mmCIF file of C-alpha atoms in Angstrom:
data_model
loop_
_atom_site.group_PDB
_atom_site.id
_atom_site.type_symbol
_atom_site.label_atom_id
_atom_site.label_comp_id
_atom_site.label_asym_id
_atom_site.label_seq_id
_atom_site.Cartn_x
_atom_site.Cartn_y
_atom_site.Cartn_z
ATOM 1 C CA MET A 1 15.751 18.697 5.961
ATOM 2 C CA LEU A 2 17.748 16.374 3.711
ATOM 3 C CA LEU A 3 16.451 14.912 0.433
ATOM 4 C CA PHE A 4 18.273 11.933 -1.064
ATOM 5 C CA THR A 5 17.250 10.081 -4.224
ATOM 6 C CA ASP A 6 18.745 7.030 -5.932
ATOM 7 C CA VAL A 7 17.797 3.817 -7.725
ATOM 8 C CA ILE A 8 18.235 0.160 -6.741
ATOM 9 C CA THR A 9 18.916 -1.957 -9.833
ATOM 10 C CA LEU A 10 18.450 -5.724 -9.877
ATOM 11 C CA SER A 11 18.021 -8.617 -12.254
ATOM 12 C CA THR A 12 15.590 -11.447 -11.634
ATOM 13 C CA GLU A 13 16.330 -15.089 -12.353
ATOM 14 C CA ARG A 14 12.905 -16.682 -12.286
ATOM 15 C CA GLU A 15 9.495 -16.089 -13.787
ATOM 16 C CA ARG A 16 7.931 -15.370 -10.447
ATOM 17 C CA ALA A 17 9.732 -14.827 -7.159
ATOM 18 C CA LEU A 18 10.316 -12.515 -4.217
ATOM 19 C CA VAL A 19 13.808 -10.990 -4.135
ATOM 20 C CA ASP A 20 15.192 -9.539 -0.895
ATOM 21 C CA VAL A 21 16.433 -5.949 -1.398
ATOM 22 C CA THR A 22 16.728 -4.924 2.262
ATOM 23 C CA LEU A 23 20.520 -4.690 2.239
ATOM 24 C CA GLU A 24 20.546 -2.383 -0.789
ATOM 25 C CA ALA A 25 17.903 -0.169 0.784
ATOM 26 C CA GLN A 26 19.746 -0.039 4.138
ATOM 27 C CA ARG A 27 22.920 0.933 2.283
ATOM 28 C CA MET A 28 21.176 3.886 0.675
ATOM 29 C CA VAL A 29 19.769 5.056 3.993
ATOM 30 C CA ARG A 30 23.305 5.027 5.371
ATOM 31 C CA ARG A 31 24.655 6.929 2.365
ATOM 32 C CA SER A 32 21.856 9.525 2.638
ATOM 33 C CA GLY A 33 23.079 10.576 6.074
ATOM 34 C CA VAL A 34 19.462 10.767 7.298
ATOM 35 C CA ARG A 35 19.068 9.689 10.956
ATOM 36 C CA GLU A 36 15.313 10.275 11.405
ATOM 37 C CA GLY A 37 12.720 10.388 8.647
ATOM 38 C CA MET A 38 11.230 8.170 5.953
ATOM 39 C CA CYS A 39 12.348 6.083 3.000
ATOM 40 C CA ALA A 40 9.825 5.801 0.158
ATOM 41 C CA LEU A 41 10.510 2.830 -2.113
ATOM 42 C CA TYR A 42 8.786 2.470 -5.480
ATOM 43 C CA ALA A 43 9.036 -0.479 -7.900
ATOM 44 C CA HIS A 44 8.956 0.381 -11.604
ATOM 45 C CA GLY A 45 7.197 -1.992 -14.001
ATOM 46 C CA ALA A 46 3.494 -2.856 -14.196
ATOM 47 C CA THR A 47 4.208 -6.545 -13.460
ATOM 48 C CA ALA A 48 6.316 -5.909 -10.343
ATOM 49 C CA ALA A 49 5.563 -4.847 -6.779
ATOM 50 C CA LEU A 50 7.066 -4.446 -3.313
ATOM 51 C CA MET A 51 6.154 -6.482 -0.255
ATOM 52 C CA ILE A 52 7.295 -6.339 3.360
ATOM 53 C CA GLN A 53 7.553 -9.971 4.379
ATOM 54 C CA GLU A 54 9.095 -12.468 6.797
ATOM 55 C CA ASN A 55 12.849 -12.774 6.216
ATOM 56 C CA ASP A 56 13.875 -15.941 7.991
ATOM 57 C CA ASP A 57 12.187 -18.766 6.086
ATOM 58 C CA PRO A 58 12.846 -18.661 2.323
ATOM 59 C CA ASN A 59 9.706 -20.769 1.799
ATOM 60 C CA ILE A 60 7.562 -17.724 2.501
ATOM 61 C CA GLY A 61 8.393 -16.187 -0.863
ATOM 62 C CA GLU A 62 7.244 -19.336 -2.636
ATOM 63 C CA ASP A 63 4.129 -19.486 -0.481
ATOM 64 C CA VAL A 64 3.273 -15.904 -1.485
ATOM 65 C CA VAL A 65 3.717 -16.643 -5.199
ATOM 66 C CA ASP A 66 1.682 -19.888 -4.946
ATOM 67 C CA CYS A 67 -1.051 -18.116 -3.032
ATOM 68 C CA LEU A 68 -1.346 -15.306 -5.589
ATOM 69 C CA ASP A 69 -1.292 -17.802 -8.462
ATOM 70 C CA GLY A 70 -4.103 -19.773 -6.852
ATOM 71 C CA LEU A 71 -6.238 -16.680 -6.247
ATOM 72 C CA ILE A 72 -5.459 -14.919 -9.537
ATOM 73 C CA PRO A 73 -4.695 -17.668 -12.063
ATOM 74 C CA ASN A 74 -3.021 -17.244 -15.395
ATOM 75 C CA GLY A 75 -4.786 -17.292 -18.746
ATOM 76 C CA VAL A 76 -8.373 -16.323 -17.927
ATOM 77 C CA TRP A 77 -8.302 -12.523 -18.373
ATOM 78 C CA ARG A 78 -9.302 -10.204 -21.221
ATOM 79 C CA HIS A 79 -5.743 -8.884 -21.301
ATOM 80 C CA ASP A 80 -4.428 -12.399 -21.982
ATOM 81 C CA ARG A 81 -5.740 -12.154 -25.542
ATOM 82 C CA ILE A 82 -3.296 -9.256 -26.051
ATOM 83 C CA ASP A 83 -0.234 -9.929 -23.964
ATOM 84 C CA GLY A 84 -0.577 -13.196 -22.028
ATOM 85 C CA ASN A 85 0.337 -11.706 -18.647
ATOM 86 C CA GLY A 86 -2.991 -10.494 -17.278
ATOM 87 C CA ALA A 87 -2.526 -12.273 -13.949
ATOM 88 C CA SER A 88 0.887 -10.626 -13.448
ATOM 89 C CA HIS A 89 -0.632 -7.163 -13.902
ATOM 90 C CA ILE A 90 -3.541 -7.803 -11.541
ATOM 91 C CA GLN A 91 -1.275 -9.294 -8.859
ATOM 92 C CA ALA A 92 1.154 -6.367 -9.168
ATOM 93 C CA GLY A 93 -1.694 -3.876 -8.837
ATOM 94 C CA ILE A 94 -3.149 -5.482 -5.724
ATOM 95 C CA VAL A 95 0.190 -5.926 -3.937
ATOM 96 C CA GLY A 96 1.248 -2.430 -5.048
ATOM 97 C CA PRO A 97 4.604 -0.839 -5.951
ATOM 98 C CA SER A 98 5.073 1.596 -3.039
ATOM 99 C CA GLU A 99 6.138 1.121 0.577
ATOM 100 C CA THR A 100 7.120 3.963 2.901
ATOM 101 C CA ILE A 101 9.380 2.804 5.718
ATOM 102 C CA PRO A 102 10.419 4.858 8.760
ATOM 103 C CA ILE A 103 14.081 5.698 9.380
ATOM 104 C CA ARG A 104 15.297 5.758 12.992
ATOM 105 C CA ASP A 105 18.883 6.017 14.249
ATOM 106 C CA GLY A 106 20.155 6.070 10.673
ATOM 107 C CA LYS A 107 18.528 2.752 9.713
ATOM 108 C CA LEU A 108 15.303 1.425 8.197
ATOM 109 C CA ASP A 109 13.044 0.843 11.188
ATOM 110 C CA LEU A 110 11.942 -2.667 10.209
ATOM 111 C CA SER A 111 11.022 -5.121 12.941
ATOM 112 C CA THR A 112 13.161 -8.201 13.556
ATOM 113 C CA TRP A 113 11.394 -10.434 11.020
ATOM 114 C CA GLN A 114 10.491 -7.819 8.397
ATOM 115 C CA ASN A 115 12.497 -7.447 5.190
ATOM 116 C CA VAL A 116 11.772 -5.619 1.940
ATOM 117 C CA PHE A 117 11.117 -7.816 -1.102
ATOM 118 C CA PHE A 118 10.871 -6.965 -4.778
ATOM 119 C CA CYS A 119 8.055 -9.075 -6.273
ATOM 120 C CA GLU A 120 8.815 -10.310 -9.773
ATOM 121 C CA PHE A 121 5.585 -11.468 -11.386
ATOM 122 C CA ASP A 122 6.722 -11.636 -15.037
ATOM 123 C CA GLY A 123 10.405 -12.554 -15.221
ATOM 124 C CA PRO A 124 13.137 -13.295 -15.630
ATOM 125 C CA ARG A 125 14.262 -9.735 -16.377
ATOM 126 C CA ARG A 126 17.744 -8.439 -16.920
ATOM 127 C CA ARG A 127 17.000 -5.066 -15.349
ATOM 128 C CA ARG A 128 14.413 -4.068 -12.783
ATOM 129 C CA THR A 129 14.538 -0.800 -10.809
ATOM 130 C CA ILE A 130 13.281 0.555 -7.499
ATOM 131 C CA ALA A 131 13.257 4.329 -6.965
ATOM 132 C CA VAL A 132 14.474 5.365 -3.510
ATOM 133 C CA THR A 133 13.407 8.705 -2.024
ATOM 134 C CA ILE A 134 14.658 9.554 1.461
ATOM 135 C CA LEU A 135 13.517 12.569 3.485
ATOM 136 C CA GLY A 136 14.587 13.525 6.993
ATOM 137 C CA ASN A 137 17.204 14.998 9.277
ATOM 138 C CA MET B 1 9.686 21.981 7.494
ATOM 139 C CA LEU B 2 8.894 20.076 10.700
ATOM 140 C CA LEU B 3 9.775 16.419 11.294
ATOM 141 C CA PHE B 4 8.046 14.589 14.149
ATOM 142 C CA THR B 5 8.513 10.919 15.024
ATOM 143 C CA ASP B 6 6.893 8.747 17.675
ATOM 144 C CA VAL B 7 5.467 5.269 18.265
ATOM 145 C CA ILE B 8 1.915 4.090 18.914
ATOM 146 C CA THR B 9 1.931 1.122 21.299
ATOM 147 C CA LEU B 10 -1.015 -1.243 21.634
ATOM 148 C CA SER B 11 -1.901 -4.696 22.887
ATOM 149 C CA THR B 12 -4.251 -7.010 21.021
ATOM 150 C CA GLU B 13 -6.850 -9.187 22.711
ATOM 151 C CA ARG B 14 -7.757 -11.638 19.986
ATOM 152 C CA GLU B 15 -6.011 -13.954 17.561
ATOM 153 C CA ARG B 16 -7.199 -12.013 14.564
ATOM 154 C CA ALA B 17 -8.887 -8.609 14.576
ATOM 155 C CA LEU B 18 -8.815 -5.039 13.312
ATOM 156 C CA VAL B 19 -8.046 -2.490 16.055
ATOM 157 C CA ASP B 20 -8.941 1.176 15.539
ATOM 158 C CA VAL B 21 -5.917 3.441 16.149
ATOM 159 C CA THR B 22 -7.264 6.641 14.586
ATOM 160 C CA LEU B 23 -7.504 8.540 17.868
ATOM 161 C CA GLU B 24 -3.887 7.783 18.784
ATOM 162 C CA ALA B 25 -2.713 8.867 15.324
ATOM 163 C CA GLN B 26 -4.774 12.081 15.423
ATOM 164 C CA ARG B 27 -3.293 12.858 18.846
ATOM 165 C CA MET B 28 0.235 12.605 17.450
ATOM 166 C CA VAL B 29 -0.599 14.858 14.523
ATOM 167 C CA ARG B 30 -1.853 17.450 17.013
ATOM 168 C CA ARG B 31 1.275 17.104 19.164
ATOM 169 C CA SER B 32 3.540 17.444 16.096
ATOM 170 C CA GLY B 33 2.241 20.951 15.427
ATOM 171 C CA VAL B 34 2.092 20.173 11.681
ATOM 172 C CA ARG B 35 -0.857 21.865 9.926
ATOM 173 C CA GLU B 36 -0.213 20.731 6.320
ATOM 174 C CA GLY B 37 1.812 17.707 5.264
ATOM 175 C CA MET B 38 1.769 13.944 5.581
ATOM 176 C CA CYS B 39 1.684 11.266 8.279
ATOM 177 C CA ALA B 40 3.407 7.996 7.385
ATOM 178 C CA LEU B 41 2.261 5.104 9.575
ATOM 179 C CA TYR B 42 4.136 1.792 9.622
ATOM 180 C CA ALA B 43 3.164 -1.391 11.504
ATOM 181 C CA HIS B 44 6.016 -3.451 12.903
ATOM 182 C CA GLY B 45 5.715 -7.244 12.885
ATOM 183 C CA ALA B 46 5.574 -9.603 9.919
ATOM 184 C CA THR B 47 2.103 -10.850 10.942
ATOM 185 C CA ALA B 48 0.545 -7.381 11.263
ATOM 186 C CA ALA B 49 -0.595 -4.717 8.820
ATOM 187 C CA LEU B 50 -2.467 -1.424 8.515
ATOM 188 C CA MET B 51 -5.785 -0.923 6.759
ATOM 189 C CA ILE B 52 -7.912 2.156 6.113
ATOM 190 C CA GLN B 53 -11.466 0.929 6.590
ATOM 191 C CA GLU B 54 -15.062 1.896 7.351
ATOM 192 C CA ASN B 55 -15.436 3.110 10.942
ATOM 193 C CA ASP B 56 -19.140 3.011 11.681
ATOM 194 C CA ASP B 57 -20.082 -0.680 11.594
ATOM 195 C CA PRO B 58 -17.876 -2.853 13.843
ATOM 196 C CA ASN B 59 -18.894 -5.889 11.730
ATOM 197 C CA ILE B 60 -16.587 -4.711 8.948
ATOM 198 C CA GLY B 61 -13.492 -5.744 10.866
ATOM 199 C CA GLU B 62 -14.862 -9.265 11.270
ATOM 200 C CA ASP B 63 -15.866 -9.345 7.617
ATOM 201 C CA VAL B 64 -12.293 -8.421 6.624
ATOM 202 C CA VAL B 65 -10.785 -11.148 8.804
ATOM 203 C CA ASP B 66 -13.301 -13.746 7.539
ATOM 204 C CA CYS B 67 -12.663 -12.745 3.946
ATOM 205 C CA LEU B 68 -8.878 -13.043 4.284
ATOM 206 C CA ASP B 69 -9.224 -16.368 6.105
ATOM 207 C CA GLY B 70 -11.393 -17.701 3.295
ATOM 208 C CA LEU B 71 -9.007 -16.558 0.568
ATOM 209 C CA ILE B 72 -5.775 -17.437 2.383
ATOM 210 C CA PRO B 73 -6.593 -20.344 4.701
ATOM 211 C CA ASN B 74 -4.538 -21.577 7.579
ATOM 212 C CA GLY B 75 -2.400 -24.724 7.511
ATOM 213 C CA VAL B 76 -1.686 -25.322 3.826
ATOM 214 C CA TRP B 77 1.636 -23.428 3.356
ATOM 215 C CA ARG B 78 5.265 -24.534 3.290
ATOM 216 C CA HIS B 79 5.964 -22.166 6.189
ATOM 217 C CA ASP B 80 3.394 -23.989 8.328
ATOM 218 C CA ARG B 81 5.823 -26.865 8.711
ATOM 219 C CA ILE B 82 8.171 -24.433 10.503
ATOM 220 C CA ASP B 83 6.047 -21.962 12.391
ATOM 221 C CA GLY B 84 2.329 -22.664 11.865
ATOM 222 C CA ASN B 85 1.431 -19.098 10.877
ATOM 223 C CA GLY B 86 1.994 -19.048 7.107
ATOM 224 C CA ALA B 87 -1.428 -17.582 6.370
ATOM 225 C CA SER B 88 -0.800 -14.713 8.826
ATOM 226 C CA HIS B 89 2.419 -13.777 7.026
ATOM 227 C CA ILE B 90 0.872 -13.904 3.552
ATOM 228 C CA GLN B 91 -2.144 -11.860 4.620
ATOM 229 C CA ALA B 92 0.101 -9.277 6.320
ATOM 230 C CA GLY B 93 2.245 -8.997 3.192
ATOM 231 C CA ILE B 94 -0.689 -8.464 0.856
ATOM 232 C CA VAL B 95 -2.492 -5.933 3.070
ATOM 233 C CA GLY B 96 0.826 -4.210 3.801
ATOM 234 C CA PRO B 97 2.258 -2.358 6.829
ATOM 235 C CA SER B 98 2.454 1.215 5.488
ATOM 236 C CA GLU B 99 -0.167 3.912 4.897
ATOM 237 C CA THR B 100 0.646 7.558 4.176
ATOM 238 C CA ILE B 101 -2.194 9.878 5.120
ATOM 239 C CA PRO B 102 -2.451 13.595 4.274
ATOM 240 C CA ILE B 103 -2.560 16.204 7.035
ATOM 241 C CA ARG B 104 -4.774 19.280 6.492
ATOM 242 C CA ASP B 105 -5.712 21.975 9.026
ATOM 243 C CA GLY B 106 -3.735 20.151 11.694
ATOM 244 C CA LYS B 107 -5.646 16.866 11.354
ATOM 245 C CA LEU B 108 -5.453 13.567 9.460
ATOM 246 C CA ASP B 109 -7.400 14.226 6.263
ATOM 247 C CA LEU B 110 -9.511 11.056 6.407
ATOM 248 C CA SER B 111 -12.976 11.105 4.866
ATOM 249 C CA THR B 112 -16.072 10.795 7.074
ATOM 250 C CA TRP B 113 -16.173 6.986 7.102
ATOM 251 C CA GLN B 114 -12.434 6.242 6.957
ATOM 252 C CA ASN B 115 -10.493 5.226 10.070
ATOM 253 C CA VAL B 116 -7.044 3.702 10.523
ATOM 254 C CA PHE B 117 -6.947 0.092 11.729
ATOM 255 C CA PHE B 118 -4.097 -2.053 12.971
ATOM 256 C CA CYS B 119 -4.582 -5.573 11.594
ATOM 257 C CA GLU B 120 -3.637 -8.292 14.056
ATOM 258 C CA PHE B 121 -3.236 -11.569 12.176
ATOM 259 C CA ASP B 122 -1.376 -13.600 14.826
ATOM 260 C CA GLY B 123 -2.420 -12.505 18.293
ATOM 261 C CA PRO B 124 -3.112 -11.914 21.013
ATOM 262 C CA ARG B 125 0.057 -9.905 21.634
ATOM 263 C CA ARG B 126 1.005 -7.906 24.674
ATOM 264 C CA ARG B 127 2.888 -5.275 22.676
ATOM 265 C CA ARG B 128 2.483 -4.201 19.069
ATOM 266 C CA THR B 129 3.941 -0.957 17.682
ATOM 267 C CA ILE B 130 3.250 1.462 14.836
ATOM 268 C CA ALA B 131 5.981 3.928 13.845
ATOM 269 C CA VAL B 132 4.645 7.444 13.180
ATOM 270 C CA THR B 133 6.601 9.834 10.933
ATOM 271 C CA ILE B 134 5.089 13.266 10.316
ATOM 272 C CA LEU B 135 6.482 15.788 7.832
ATOM 273 C CA GLY B 136 5.069 19.223 7.005
ATOM 274 C CA ASN B 137 4.611 22.837 8.015
ATOM 275 C CA MET C 1 12.147 22.012 0.865
ATOM 276 C CA LEU C 2 8.853 22.748 -0.881
ATOM 277 C CA LEU C 3 5.450 21.507 0.341
ATOM 278 C CA PHE C 4 2.528 21.605 -2.086
ATOM 279 C CA THR C 5 -0.994 20.360 -1.351
ATOM 280 C CA ASP C 6 -4.084 20.180 -3.539
ATOM 281 C CA VAL C 7 -7.062 17.959 -4.361
ATOM 282 C CA ILE C 8 -7.975 16.063 -7.538
ATOM 283 C CA THR C 9 -11.750 16.009 -7.996
ATOM 284 C CA LEU C 10 -13.509 13.537 -10.260
ATOM 285 C CA SER C 11 -16.902 12.020 -10.920
ATOM 286 C CA THR C 12 -17.385 8.340 -11.685
ATOM 287 C CA GLU C 13 -19.835 7.041 -14.297
ATOM 288 C CA ARG C 14 -20.093 3.370 -13.410
ATOM 289 C CA GLU C 15 -20.758 1.256 -10.357
ATOM 290 C CA ARG C 16 -17.304 -0.258 -10.433
ATOM 291 C CA ALA C 17 -14.379 0.878 -12.581
ATOM 292 C CA LEU C 18 -10.780 2.070 -12.646
ATOM 293 C CA VAL C 19 -10.408 5.726 -13.690
ATOM 294 C CA ASP C 20 -7.063 7.010 -14.952
ATOM 295 C CA VAL C 21 -5.958 10.129 -13.014
ATOM 296 C CA THR C 22 -2.312 10.238 -14.116
ATOM 297 C CA LEU C 23 -2.673 13.422 -16.157
ATOM 298 C CA GLU C 24 -4.235 15.333 -13.256
ATOM 299 C CA ALA C 25 -1.499 14.137 -10.899
ATOM 300 C CA GLN C 26 1.262 15.042 -13.390
ATOM 301 C CA ARG C 27 -0.267 18.510 -13.752
ATOM 302 C CA MET C 28 -0.065 19.069 -10.003
ATOM 303 C CA VAL C 29 3.542 17.950 -9.871
ATOM 304 C CA ARG C 30 4.321 20.507 -12.570
ATOM 305 C CA ARG C 31 2.420 23.250 -10.724
ATOM 306 C CA SER C 32 4.212 22.409 -7.459
ATOM 307 C CA GLY C 33 7.582 23.328 -8.968
ATOM 308 C CA VAL C 34 9.154 20.272 -7.286
ATOM 309 C CA ARG C 35 11.896 18.644 -9.409
ATOM 310 C CA GLU C 36 13.010 15.854 -7.018
ATOM 311 C CA GLY C 37 10.942 14.384 -4.210
ATOM 312 C CA MET C 38 7.727 12.461 -3.649
ATOM 313 C CA CYS C 39 4.033 12.756 -4.399
ATOM 314 C CA ALA C 40 1.715 11.120 -1.856
ATOM 315 C CA LEU C 41 -1.760 10.454 -3.275
ATOM 316 C CA TYR C 42 -4.666 9.506 -1.012
ATOM 317 C CA ALA C 43 -8.203 8.531 -2.084
ATOM 318 C CA HIS C 44 -11.010 9.658 0.194
ATOM 319 C CA GLY C 45 -14.012 7.379 0.665
ATOM 320 C CA ALA C 46 -14.170 3.958 2.324
ATOM 321 C CA THR C 47 -15.348 2.312 -0.919
ATOM 322 C CA ALA C 48 -12.570 3.766 -3.103
ATOM 323 C CA ALA C 49 -8.857 3.061 -3.534
ATOM 324 C CA LEU C 50 -5.815 3.826 -5.667
ATOM 325 C CA MET C 51 -4.003 1.336 -7.890
ATOM 326 C CA ILE C 52 -0.900 1.642 -10.053
ATOM 327 C CA GLN C 53 -1.740 -0.387 -13.137
ATOM 328 C CA GLU C 54 -0.987 -1.016 -16.821
ATOM 329 C CA ASN C 55 -2.086 1.938 -18.942
ATOM 330 C CA ASP C 56 -2.156 0.625 -22.507
ATOM 331 C CA ASP C 57 -4.940 -1.953 -22.579
ATOM 332 C CA PRO C 58 -8.260 -0.621 -21.211
ATOM 333 C CA ASN C 59 -9.334 -4.238 -20.583
ATOM 334 C CA ILE C 60 -7.050 -4.375 -17.567
ATOM 335 C CA GLY C 61 -9.354 -2.184 -15.500
ATOM 336 C CA GLU C 62 -12.263 -4.542 -16.201
ATOM 337 C CA ASP C 63 -10.080 -7.544 -15.434
ATOM 338 C CA VAL C 64 -9.171 -6.024 -12.052
ATOM 339 C CA VAL C 65 -12.810 -5.374 -11.170
ATOM 340 C CA ASP C 66 -13.873 -8.871 -12.301
ATOM 341 C CA CYS C 67 -11.055 -10.443 -10.343
ATOM 342 C CA LEU C 68 -11.928 -8.603 -7.132
ATOM 343 C CA ASP C 69 -15.627 -9.407 -7.590
ATOM 344 C CA GLY C 70 -14.793 -13.092 -7.988
ATOM 345 C CA LEU C 71 -12.566 -13.170 -4.909
ATOM 346 C CA ILE C 72 -14.720 -10.918 -2.709
ATOM 347 C CA PRO C 73 -18.305 -11.362 -3.905
ATOM 348 C CA ASN C 74 -21.228 -9.135 -3.135
ATOM 349 C CA GLY C 75 -23.973 -9.949 -0.639
ATOM 350 C CA VAL C 76 -22.382 -12.436 1.755
ATOM 351 C CA TRP C 77 -20.991 -10.140 4.487
ATOM 352 C CA ARG C 78 -22.260 -9.106 7.913
ATOM 353 C CA HIS C 79 -22.128 -5.472 6.778
ATOM 354 C CA ASP C 80 -24.555 -6.258 3.928
ATOM 355 C CA ARG C 81 -27.375 -6.485 6.450
ATOM 356 C CA ILE C 82 -26.736 -2.789 7.216
ATOM 357 C CA ASP C 83 -25.603 -1.103 4.042
ATOM 358 C CA GLY C 84 -25.412 -3.613 1.162
ATOM 359 C CA ASN C 85 -21.862 -2.698 0.139
ATOM 360 C CA GLY C 86 -19.687 -4.957 2.285
ATOM 361 C CA ALA C 87 -17.676 -6.232 -0.666
ATOM 362 C CA SER C 88 -16.866 -2.653 -1.767
ATOM 363 C CA HIS C 89 -15.463 -1.842 1.669
ATOM 364 C CA ILE C 90 -13.356 -4.992 1.883
ATOM 365 C CA GLN C 91 -11.973 -4.539 -1.631
ATOM 366 C CA ALA C 92 -11.150 -0.870 -0.931
ATOM 367 C CA GLY C 93 -9.353 -1.822 2.280
ATOM 368 C CA ILE C 94 -7.215 -4.508 0.663
ATOM 369 C CA VAL C 95 -6.252 -2.418 -2.382
ATOM 370 C CA GLY C 96 -5.707 0.613 -0.150
ATOM 371 C CA PRO C 97 -6.142 4.381 -0.613
ATOM 372 C CA SER C 98 -2.517 5.570 -0.527
ATOM 373 C CA GLU C 99 0.304 5.448 -3.087
ATOM 374 C CA THR C 100 3.558 7.390 -2.753
ATOM 375 C CA ILE C 101 5.208 8.005 -6.118
ATOM 376 C CA PRO C 102 8.712 9.397 -6.680
ATOM 377 C CA ILE C 103 9.224 12.705 -8.514
ATOM 378 C CA ARG C 104 12.252 12.999 -10.791
ATOM 379 C CA ASP C 105 13.058 15.814 -13.283
ATOM 380 C CA GLY C 106 9.812 17.532 -12.380
ATOM 381 C CA LYS C 107 7.597 14.558 -13.268
ATOM 382 C CA LEU C 108 6.029 11.506 -11.608
ATOM 383 C CA ASP C 109 8.641 8.783 -12.022
ATOM 384 C CA LEU C 110 6.265 6.106 -13.318
ATOM 385 C CA SER C 111 7.621 3.450 -15.664
ATOM 386 C CA THR C 112 6.442 3.318 -19.291
ATOM 387 C CA TRP C 113 3.396 1.149 -18.657
ATOM 388 C CA GLN C 114 2.433 2.397 -15.179
ATOM 389 C CA ASN C 115 -0.424 4.837 -14.671
ATOM 390 C CA VAL C 116 -2.335 5.915 -11.550
ATOM 391 C CA PHE C 117 -5.943 4.758 -11.310
ATOM 392 C CA PHE C 118 -8.726 5.737 -8.959
ATOM 393 C CA CYS C 119 -10.695 2.583 -8.077
ATOM 394 C CA GLU C 120 -14.425 3.182 -7.811
ATOM 395 C CA PHE C 121 -16.008 0.245 -5.999
ATOM 396 C CA ASP C 122 -19.413 1.777 -5.151
ATOM 397 C CA GLY C 123 -20.414 4.259 -7.820
ATOM 398 C CA PRO C 124 -21.451 6.105 -9.765
ATOM 399 C CA ARG C 125 -20.583 9.151 -7.646
ATOM 400 C CA ARG C 126 -20.866 12.794 -8.559
ATOM 401 C CA ARG C 127 -17.815 13.779 -6.538
ATOM 402 C CA ARG C 128 -14.783 11.759 -5.498
ATOM 403 C CA THR C 129 -11.550 13.335 -4.232
ATOM 404 C CA ILE C 130 -7.866 12.453 -4.033
ATOM 405 C CA ALA C 131 -5.624 14.443 -1.683
ATOM 406 C CA VAL C 132 -2.253 15.337 -3.240
ATOM 407 C CA THR C 133 0.750 16.063 -1.000
ATOM 408 C CA ILE C 134 4.055 16.862 -2.711
ATOM 409 C CA LEU C 135 7.373 17.244 -0.878
ATOM 410 C CA GLY C 136 10.772 17.952 -2.414
ATOM 411 C CA ASN C 137 13.128 20.450 -3.967
#
């Protein structure tokens, strides 16, 4: 059984956006040499998350951000009296920072329209990180 | 350490519904021969997801679908101008396609009222798949 | 490759609250002897969940509960005619019971402000459990 660990580093340009990190993750699976197994991705930062989402229409990312902003609006939380980003924390918690994706034939076993997105809910940030842990044969 | 991989295949009958796949997953755990470890389940398809949910009252699945439809309604998203299923994508992304369930004594270590459900948000579909990756001893 | 399994046991004092279990999880990682790998946590109970959330401001937990109660209110679900806790089940399903956290240098690789919280959505309960499955070297 092989164990491979690494970190994806990215910067984010906007306050709130979904950033596609599929290519970086696929590259690490290739480098790990694992053909069959799993790739556990984990976003650091309590105002960030990971989401598997449609990859073809870039509007989807904006739809997701709009949707979350409508459901969980800014400025109405207890935490906003301290730090002003209560909505970002709640959204990050509900979407969640961890996704575990199967590896088959040496690649992430995503379906045709699934990609992996880093969710920035409190940017822009110069440096965001995703821990990558790969296990398999 | 054992590694076992397989795929659960199912068809869905309705546009939107939760489909219980616990039995199929338990069967694969048994076939894997793993007694202690973890079972990572992953739903393919950017309009599908997995949810651990109450197993006794079949109304719960309808409640979940109604709730998501109320929060994330159909027809109001940028993506709807392209493909008409924006709400299905957003719901799938928030619920998420991956669940990692412990294995103990050769079985999925679910609690009494927890089952594993495939969430169909854009059906019916003739063929949906869930990747199964089991690791353990 | 090491495999370590155990259970975190807790009681909950309130009907609805987030309970920090990071210390207990860190202790198990230390006891496992794993330096690099992953820690899969899984909350038992169909009215409970796990959430990675901000750890510094205790208001955040109350904000999360308030937010979920606003979005998914009590008393309006089919299941409420049977058991009265439909909202708890739906909230637990959407937040989800499983989080897979990387292990680096013998510790959970959380970022500075991330802790692990057990979400009680139908308490108080004398005994709640989280299955811990650790894999790595």
